[in-house]
């Protein structure tokens, strides 16, 4: 293997020292450090394996110029706002008991940069492995007859869905005395889980349309042209990372899930079963967002067959 991979293993293992902390040392600050070690470890492990298999590195692409690094940093913040905006700020699906508003936003900026890198690297390491096993790439240059109309329709539908369901979620707050922004405490509030799912789907539809406008590959385009590796990689990576991350969080509850999840009586590892079903959608939205708005440094997200 290579140094990047071994460095990732070291950081990953160090992150589990949080399990042995005496109670007096379990604070928001210490847990932030350990979770940063965890995410950075996953990033380096994934990048090291990707370098080994296909001699490509997302970290190198991002850091090759100041422009690329700044673009990634800004997109990470926007991506974090989209995810947290739907899941936490509006949906109240989870809280961060160790944070107040100020420490939350301080950790938010760097945290979502690492979080996105972790998602991307965990996905890419599975994808390049599947691509290596699969071989036999082919060039696809034409759209199917229905694709242009479909992507335009998705753009319109997504553009309608997102504001409509955001409005419905905010309207639900009126029966609870109005909206409350709170990231650390449980709030007696419950919106329809369908609204949350629809907002995620609407956001993804918009990104599919933006990818079409930019003449970029997308998840749906890959599927339509029988390149199923991205979808298989999302399902595999999200399942593996969900198990590792969620089980690592159980002991100290750096984040805690609320009662706003449907089928709350059905649990896996004492966590809502719907949580694990939502992880793939989390990947789809994040990866589609970066592919839609980033430049060539993120081409590898859907790239496999040469679909143009």
mmCIF file of C-alpha atoms in Angstrom:
data_model
loop_
_atom_site.group_PDB
_atom_site.id
_atom_site.type_symbol
_atom_site.label_atom_id
_atom_site.label_comp_id
_atom_site.label_asym_id
_atom_site.label_seq_id
_atom_site.Cartn_x
_atom_site.Cartn_y
_atom_site.Cartn_z
ATOM 1 C CA UNK A 1 0.000 0.000 0.000
ATOM 2 C CA UNK A 2 1.208 3.622 0.483
ATOM 3 C CA UNK A 3 1.870 6.248 3.155
ATOM 4 C CA UNK A 4 -1.502 7.920 2.714
ATOM 5 C CA UNK A 5 -3.309 4.680 3.509
ATOM 6 C CA UNK A 6 -1.191 3.897 6.572
ATOM 7 C CA UNK A 7 -1.553 7.456 7.888
ATOM 8 C CA UNK A 8 -5.320 7.040 7.526
ATOM 9 C CA UNK A 9 -5.239 3.813 9.536
ATOM 10 C CA UNK A 10 -3.351 5.602 12.321
ATOM 11 C CA UNK A 11 -5.836 8.497 12.469
ATOM 12 C CA UNK A 12 -8.786 6.104 12.311
ATOM 13 C CA UNK A 13 -7.498 4.012 15.216
ATOM 14 C CA UNK A 14 -6.646 7.104 17.263
ATOM 15 C CA UNK A 15 -10.236 8.275 16.898
ATOM 16 C CA UNK A 16 -11.424 5.260 18.919
ATOM 17 C CA UNK A 17 -9.502 6.386 21.991
ATOM 18 C CA UNK A 18 -12.613 8.436 22.742
ATOM 19 C CA UNK A 19 -14.209 5.196 23.935
ATOM 20 C CA UNK A 20 -11.733 5.040 26.814
ATOM 21 C CA UNK A 21 -12.003 8.646 27.973
ATOM 22 C CA UNK A 22 -12.926 9.178 31.626
ATOM 23 C CA UNK A 23 -16.278 10.914 31.972
ATOM 24 C CA UNK A 24 -14.729 14.205 33.128
ATOM 25 C CA UNK A 25 -12.856 14.502 29.792
ATOM 26 C CA UNK A 26 -15.890 13.866 27.611
ATOM 27 C CA UNK A 27 -16.626 17.385 26.360
ATOM 28 C CA UNK A 28 -17.696 18.901 23.081
ATOM 29 C CA UNK A 29 -14.141 20.044 22.367
ATOM 30 C CA UNK A 30 -12.543 16.631 22.916
ATOM 31 C CA UNK A 31 -15.225 14.843 20.893
ATOM 32 C CA UNK A 32 -14.752 17.313 18.023
ATOM 33 C CA UNK A 33 -11.061 16.397 17.944
ATOM 34 C CA UNK A 34 -11.744 12.657 17.939
ATOM 35 C CA UNK A 35 -14.429 12.899 15.254
ATOM 36 C CA UNK A 36 -12.121 15.010 13.109
ATOM 37 C CA UNK A 37 -9.512 12.254 13.500
ATOM 38 C CA UNK A 38 -12.128 9.701 12.462
ATOM 39 C CA UNK A 39 -13.200 11.590 9.336
ATOM 40 C CA UNK A 40 -9.640 12.442 8.321
ATOM 41 C CA UNK A 41 -8.685 8.799 8.794
ATOM 42 C CA UNK A 42 -11.469 7.631 6.459
ATOM 43 C CA UNK A 43 -10.450 10.299 3.925
ATOM 44 C CA UNK A 44 -6.807 9.160 3.893
ATOM 45 C CA UNK A 45 -7.652 5.453 3.796
ATOM 46 C CA UNK A 46 -9.953 5.983 0.831
ATOM 47 C CA UNK A 47 -7.524 8.263 -0.964
ATOM 48 C CA UNK A 48 -4.631 5.866 -0.398
ATOM 49 C CA UNK A 49 -6.522 2.920 -1.881
ATOM 50 C CA UNK A 50 -7.754 5.032 -4.799
ATOM 51 C CA UNK A 51 -4.178 6.120 -5.538
ATOM 52 C CA UNK A 52 -3.071 2.485 -5.473
ATOM 53 C CA UNK A 53 -5.785 1.208 -7.796
ATOM 54 C CA UNK A 54 -6.082 3.965 -10.396
ATOM 55 C CA UNK A 55 -3.349 6.489 -9.555
ATOM 56 C CA UNK A 56 -5.901 9.204 -8.886
ATOM 57 C CA UNK A 57 -6.334 11.307 -5.777
ATOM 58 C CA UNK A 58 -9.246 13.565 -4.887
ATOM 59 C CA UNK A 59 -7.072 15.254 -2.254
ATOM 60 C CA UNK A 60 -4.470 16.110 -4.884
ATOM 61 C CA UNK A 61 -7.132 17.438 -7.249
ATOM 62 C CA UNK A 62 -8.586 19.688 -4.573
ATOM 63 C CA UNK A 63 -5.216 20.994 -3.368
ATOM 64 C CA UNK A 64 -3.546 21.441 -6.773
ATOM 65 C CA UNK A 65 -4.467 25.123 -6.842
ATOM 66 C CA UNK A 66 -5.774 27.794 -4.513
ATOM 67 C CA UNK A 67 -8.843 28.166 -6.729
ATOM 68 C CA UNK A 68 -9.724 24.475 -6.419
ATOM 69 C CA UNK A 69 -9.264 24.526 -2.646
ATOM 70 C CA UNK A 70 -11.399 27.643 -2.172
ATOM 71 C CA UNK A 71 -14.114 26.271 -4.480
ATOM 72 C CA UNK A 72 -14.217 23.017 -2.534
ATOM 73 C CA UNK A 73 -14.332 24.858 0.795
ATOM 74 C CA UNK A 74 -17.217 27.094 -0.298
ATOM 75 C CA UNK A 75 -19.163 24.242 -1.871
ATOM 76 C CA UNK A 76 -18.722 22.206 1.324
ATOM 77 C CA UNK A 77 -20.325 24.982 3.338
ATOM 78 C CA UNK A 78 -23.252 25.268 0.916
ATOM 79 C CA UNK A 79 -23.641 21.466 0.867
ATOM 80 C CA UNK A 80 -23.644 21.434 4.654
ATOM 81 C CA UNK A 81 -26.316 24.125 4.735
ATOM 82 C CA UNK A 82 -28.488 22.053 2.385
ATOM 83 C CA UNK A 83 -28.098 18.890 4.452
ATOM 84 C CA UNK A 84 -28.439 20.506 7.873
ATOM 85 C CA UNK A 85 -31.140 22.850 6.629
ATOM 86 C CA UNK A 86 -33.381 19.947 5.710
ATOM 87 C CA UNK A 87 -32.436 17.362 8.341
ATOM 88 C CA UNK A 88 -31.760 19.497 11.429
ATOM 89 C CA UNK A 89 -32.922 23.097 11.070
ATOM 90 C CA UNK A 90 -36.299 22.183 9.540
ATOM 91 C CA UNK A 91 -36.704 18.455 10.108
ATOM 92 C CA UNK A 92 -35.320 18.298 13.682
ATOM 93 C CA UNK A 93 -34.172 14.719 13.052
ATOM 94 C CA UNK A 94 -31.109 15.075 15.290
ATOM 95 C CA UNK A 95 -29.503 17.336 17.867
ATOM 96 C CA UNK A 96 -25.934 18.004 19.020
ATOM 97 C CA UNK A 97 -26.072 18.059 22.834
ATOM 98 C CA UNK A 98 -22.463 19.212 23.306
ATOM 99 C CA UNK A 99 -22.864 22.349 21.163
ATOM 100 C CA UNK A 100 -24.363 25.757 21.568
ATOM 101 C CA UNK A 101 -25.105 27.928 18.540
ATOM 102 C CA UNK A 102 -21.627 29.495 18.485
ATOM 103 C CA UNK A 103 -19.589 26.292 18.835
ATOM 104 C CA UNK A 104 -21.925 24.570 16.360
ATOM 105 C CA UNK A 105 -21.239 27.082 13.603
ATOM 106 C CA UNK A 106 -17.517 27.113 14.393
ATOM 107 C CA UNK A 107 -17.330 23.334 13.966
ATOM 108 C CA UNK A 108 -19.800 23.431 11.072
ATOM 109 C CA UNK A 109 -17.403 25.010 8.573
ATOM 110 C CA UNK A 110 -14.464 22.626 8.968
ATOM 111 C CA UNK A 111 -16.701 19.727 9.916
ATOM 112 C CA UNK A 112 -18.649 19.692 6.671
ATOM 113 C CA UNK A 113 -15.510 20.060 4.578
ATOM 114 C CA UNK A 114 -14.186 16.881 6.174
ATOM 115 C CA UNK A 115 -17.622 15.269 6.143
ATOM 116 C CA UNK A 116 -17.979 15.775 2.413
ATOM 117 C CA UNK A 117 -14.458 14.504 1.784
ATOM 118 C CA UNK A 118 -15.234 11.433 3.881
ATOM 119 C CA UNK A 119 -18.411 10.723 1.916
ATOM 120 C CA UNK A 120 -16.666 11.259 -1.423
ATOM 121 C CA UNK A 121 -13.601 9.166 -0.548
ATOM 122 C CA UNK A 122 -15.649 6.323 0.932
ATOM 123 C CA UNK A 123 -17.728 6.290 -2.255
ATOM 124 C CA UNK A 124 -14.781 6.588 -4.644
ATOM 125 C CA UNK A 125 -12.785 3.781 -3.038
ATOM 126 C CA UNK A 126 -15.712 1.406 -3.594
ATOM 127 C CA UNK A 127 -16.356 2.747 -7.078
ATOM 128 C CA UNK A 128 -12.782 2.426 -8.358
ATOM 129 C CA UNK A 129 -12.633 -1.080 -6.882
ATOM 130 C CA UNK A 130 -15.819 -2.094 -8.716
ATOM 131 C CA UNK A 131 -14.507 -0.432 -11.893
ATOM 132 C CA UNK A 132 -11.241 -2.379 -11.565
ATOM 133 C CA UNK A 133 -13.083 -5.678 -11.225
ATOM 134 C CA UNK A 134 -15.605 -4.859 -13.940
ATOM 135 C CA UNK A 135 -13.293 -3.631 -16.701
ATOM 136 C CA UNK A 136 -14.754 -3.473 -20.218
ATOM 137 C CA UNK A 137 -15.520 0.244 -20.333
ATOM 138 C CA UNK A 138 -17.340 1.611 -23.340
ATOM 139 C CA UNK A 139 -17.995 5.023 -24.869
ATOM 140 C CA UNK A 140 -21.568 6.315 -24.880
ATOM 141 C CA UNK A 141 -22.003 9.603 -26.706
ATOM 142 C CA UNK A 142 -25.739 9.945 -27.337
ATOM 143 C CA UNK A 143 -28.712 10.649 -25.098
ATOM 144 C CA UNK A 144 -31.697 8.367 -25.280
ATOM 145 C CA UNK A 145 -34.658 10.167 -26.854
ATOM 146 C CA UNK A 146 -36.402 10.708 -23.527
ATOM 147 C CA UNK A 147 -33.457 12.039 -21.516
ATOM 148 C CA UNK A 148 -33.391 15.759 -22.407
ATOM 149 C CA UNK A 149 -37.097 16.137 -21.669
ATOM 150 C CA UNK A 150 -36.797 14.109 -18.467
ATOM 151 C CA UNK A 151 -33.952 16.217 -17.039
ATOM 152 C CA UNK A 152 -35.819 19.433 -17.838
ATOM 153 C CA UNK A 153 -38.929 18.009 -16.193
ATOM 154 C CA UNK A 154 -36.900 17.001 -13.126
ATOM 155 C CA UNK A 155 -35.569 20.539 -12.890
ATOM 156 C CA UNK A 156 -39.074 21.992 -12.915
ATOM 157 C CA UNK A 157 -40.458 19.402 -10.481
ATOM 158 C CA UNK A 158 -37.519 19.822 -8.113
ATOM 159 C CA UNK A 159 -37.783 23.612 -8.307
ATOM 160 C CA UNK A 160 -41.421 23.351 -7.224
ATOM 161 C CA UNK A 161 -41.034 20.592 -4.626
ATOM 162 C CA UNK A 162 -38.308 22.238 -2.543
ATOM 163 C CA UNK A 163 -40.067 25.565 -1.729
ATOM 164 C CA UNK A 164 -43.512 23.944 -1.408
ATOM 165 C CA UNK A 165 -42.403 21.376 1.157
ATOM 166 C CA UNK A 166 -40.182 23.887 2.952
ATOM 167 C CA UNK A 167 -43.305 26.036 3.326
ATOM 168 C CA UNK A 168 -45.329 23.063 4.595
ATOM 169 C CA UNK A 169 -42.641 22.242 7.166
ATOM 170 C CA UNK A 170 -42.517 25.843 8.386
ATOM 171 C CA UNK A 171 -46.319 25.969 8.501
ATOM 172 C CA UNK A 172 -46.331 22.977 10.841
ATOM 173 C CA UNK A 173 -44.400 25.060 13.355
ATOM 174 C CA UNK A 174 -47.333 27.432 13.804
ATOM 175 C CA UNK A 175 -49.203 24.868 15.891
ATOM 176 C CA UNK A 176 -46.162 24.709 18.184
ATOM 177 C CA UNK A 177 -45.905 28.445 18.710
ATOM 178 C CA UNK A 178 -43.579 29.271 15.835
ATOM 179 C CA UNK A 179 -40.187 28.193 14.548
ATOM 180 C CA UNK A 180 -37.350 27.673 17.029
ATOM 181 C CA UNK A 181 -33.729 27.350 15.949
ATOM 182 C CA UNK A 182 -32.096 24.963 18.394
ATOM 183 C CA UNK A 183 -29.278 22.552 17.583
ATOM 184 C CA UNK A 184 -28.627 21.097 21.038
ATOM 185 C CA UNK A 185 -31.984 20.371 22.703
ATOM 186 C CA UNK A 186 -34.983 18.244 21.899
ATOM 187 C CA UNK A 187 -38.003 20.275 20.803
ATOM 188 C CA UNK A 188 -41.601 19.106 21.054
ATOM 189 C CA UNK A 189 -42.144 19.319 17.352
ATOM 190 C CA UNK A 190 -42.803 16.774 14.678
ATOM 191 C CA UNK A 191 -43.293 17.331 10.973
ATOM 192 C CA UNK A 192 -44.231 14.781 8.355
ATOM 193 C CA UNK A 193 -41.227 12.661 7.451
ATOM 194 C CA UNK A 194 -42.576 12.660 3.894
ATOM 195 C CA UNK A 195 -41.867 16.409 3.701
ATOM 196 C CA UNK A 196 -38.206 15.790 4.559
ATOM 197 C CA UNK A 197 -37.833 13.003 2.009
ATOM 198 C CA UNK A 198 -39.529 15.093 -0.671
ATOM 199 C CA UNK A 199 -37.178 18.014 -0.017
ATOM 200 C CA UNK A 200 -34.158 15.753 -0.417
ATOM 201 C CA UNK A 201 -35.594 14.267 -3.617
ATOM 202 C CA UNK A 202 -36.493 17.700 -5.003
ATOM 203 C CA UNK A 203 -32.968 18.936 -4.310
ATOM 204 C CA UNK A 204 -31.508 15.916 -6.098
ATOM 205 C CA UNK A 205 -33.804 16.505 -9.101
ATOM 206 C CA UNK A 206 -32.552 20.083 -9.405
ATOM 207 C CA UNK A 207 -28.944 18.866 -9.322
ATOM 208 C CA UNK A 208 -29.695 16.300 -12.056
ATOM 209 C CA UNK A 209 -30.971 19.129 -14.229
ATOM 210 C CA UNK A 210 -27.915 21.297 -13.494
ATOM 211 C CA UNK A 211 -25.650 18.378 -14.436
ATOM 212 C CA UNK A 212 -27.583 18.024 -17.697
ATOM 213 C CA UNK A 213 -27.212 21.748 -18.433
ATOM 214 C CA UNK A 214 -23.472 21.468 -17.841
ATOM 215 C CA UNK A 215 -23.276 18.431 -20.147
ATOM 216 C CA UNK A 216 -21.992 16.370 -17.243
ATOM 217 C CA UNK A 217 -22.667 12.790 -16.335
ATOM 218 C CA UNK A 218 -25.094 12.189 -13.496
ATOM 219 C CA UNK A 219 -26.332 9.298 -11.415
ATOM 220 C CA UNK A 220 -29.511 8.885 -13.473
ATOM 221 C CA UNK A 221 -27.629 9.177 -16.745
ATOM 222 C CA UNK A 222 -25.231 6.463 -15.635
ATOM 223 C CA UNK A 223 -28.143 4.179 -14.735
ATOM 224 C CA UNK A 224 -29.978 4.856 -18.006
ATOM 225 C CA UNK A 225 -26.847 3.848 -19.927
ATOM 226 C CA UNK A 226 -26.435 0.623 -17.950
ATOM 227 C CA UNK A 227 -23.505 1.803 -15.861
ATOM 228 C CA UNK A 228 -24.685 0.698 -12.427
ATOM 229 C CA UNK A 229 -21.390 0.990 -10.580
ATOM 230 C CA UNK A 230 -22.147 4.454 -9.068
ATOM 231 C CA UNK A 231 -25.457 3.237 -7.634
ATOM 232 C CA UNK A 232 -23.909 0.024 -6.293
ATOM 233 C CA UNK A 233 -21.042 2.051 -4.805
ATOM 234 C CA UNK A 234 -23.432 4.459 -3.067
ATOM 235 C CA UNK A 235 -25.408 1.609 -1.530
ATOM 236 C CA UNK A 236 -22.253 -0.220 -0.406
ATOM 237 C CA UNK A 237 -20.318 2.795 0.895
ATOM 238 C CA UNK A 238 -23.298 4.336 2.697
ATOM 239 C CA UNK A 239 -24.117 1.047 4.441
ATOM 240 C CA UNK A 240 -20.535 0.436 5.581
ATOM 241 C CA UNK A 241 -19.901 4.022 6.712
ATOM 242 C CA UNK A 242 -23.291 4.229 8.445
ATOM 243 C CA UNK A 243 -22.497 1.144 10.531
ATOM 244 C CA UNK A 244 -18.994 2.362 11.438
ATOM 245 C CA UNK A 245 -20.018 5.945 12.202
ATOM 246 C CA UNK A 246 -23.261 5.329 14.014
ATOM 247 C CA UNK A 247 -21.873 2.579 16.237
ATOM 248 C CA UNK A 248 -18.860 4.758 17.085
ATOM 249 C CA UNK A 249 -21.230 7.509 18.214
ATOM 250 C CA UNK A 250 -23.343 5.370 20.539
ATOM 251 C CA UNK A 251 -21.096 5.606 23.599
ATOM 252 C CA UNK A 252 -20.992 9.413 23.975
ATOM 253 C CA UNK A 253 -23.808 10.606 21.707
ATOM 254 C CA UNK A 254 -21.970 13.404 19.934
ATOM 255 C CA UNK A 255 -25.168 13.646 17.922
ATOM 256 C CA UNK A 256 -28.489 12.190 19.097
ATOM 257 C CA UNK A 257 -31.504 11.270 16.971
ATOM 258 C CA UNK A 258 -34.894 12.627 17.976
ATOM 259 C CA UNK A 259 -38.303 10.970 17.979
ATOM 260 C CA UNK A 260 -39.199 12.504 14.617
ATOM 261 C CA UNK A 261 -38.268 9.331 12.707
ATOM 262 C CA UNK A 262 -41.080 7.081 11.446
ATOM 263 C CA UNK A 263 -41.138 3.422 12.533
ATOM 264 C CA UNK A 264 -39.286 4.535 15.646
ATOM 265 C CA UNK A 265 -40.127 1.261 17.394
ATOM 266 C CA UNK A 266 -38.088 -0.663 14.798
ATOM 267 C CA UNK A 267 -34.421 -0.255 15.626
ATOM 268 C CA UNK A 268 -31.069 -1.535 14.382
ATOM 269 C CA UNK A 269 -28.207 -1.191 16.877
ATOM 270 C CA UNK A 270 -30.667 0.796 19.012
ATOM 271 C CA UNK A 271 -31.018 3.348 16.173
ATOM 272 C CA UNK A 272 -34.086 4.084 13.988
ATOM 273 C CA UNK A 273 -34.170 1.707 11.035
ATOM 274 C CA UNK A 274 -35.204 4.561 8.723
ATOM 275 C CA UNK A 275 -31.901 6.259 9.518
ATOM 276 C CA UNK A 276 -29.993 3.568 7.635
ATOM 277 C CA UNK A 277 -32.413 3.769 4.719
ATOM 278 C CA UNK A 278 -31.786 7.527 4.473
ATOM 279 C CA UNK A 279 -27.989 7.246 4.327
ATOM 280 C CA UNK A 280 -27.917 6.424 0.568
ATOM 281 C CA UNK A 281 -30.065 9.503 -0.192
ATOM 282 C CA UNK A 282 -27.604 11.555 1.852
ATOM 283 C CA UNK A 283 -24.830 10.317 -0.482
ATOM 284 C CA UNK A 284 -26.862 10.921 -3.638
ATOM 285 C CA UNK A 285 -27.614 14.552 -2.769
ATOM 286 C CA UNK A 286 -24.084 15.406 -1.630
ATOM 287 C CA UNK A 287 -22.329 13.753 -4.573
ATOM 288 C CA UNK A 288 -24.778 15.184 -7.112
ATOM 289 C CA UNK A 289 -24.346 18.665 -5.653
ATOM 290 C CA UNK A 290 -20.580 18.627 -6.042
ATOM 291 C CA UNK A 291 -20.721 17.087 -9.496
ATOM 292 C CA UNK A 292 -23.232 19.735 -10.579
ATOM 293 C CA UNK A 293 -21.372 22.813 -9.365
ATOM 294 C CA UNK A 294 -17.706 21.847 -9.212
ATOM 295 C CA UNK A 295 -15.203 21.758 -12.039
ATOM 296 C CA UNK A 296 -13.177 18.904 -13.522
ATOM 297 C CA UNK A 297 -11.512 17.980 -10.239
ATOM 298 C CA UNK A 298 -14.749 16.179 -9.323
ATOM 299 C CA UNK A 299 -15.249 14.367 -12.656
ATOM 300 C CA UNK A 300 -14.484 10.982 -11.117
ATOM 301 C CA UNK A 301 -17.666 11.035 -9.038
ATOM 302 C CA UNK A 302 -19.793 9.409 -11.759
ATOM 303 C CA UNK A 303 -17.076 8.717 -14.304
ATOM 304 C CA UNK A 304 -16.498 5.155 -15.376
ATOM 305 C CA UNK A 305 -17.804 4.478 -18.812
ATOM 306 C CA UNK A 306 -17.117 7.453 -21.030
ATOM 307 C CA UNK A 307 -20.669 8.757 -21.056
ATOM 308 C CA UNK A 308 -20.815 12.118 -22.809
#
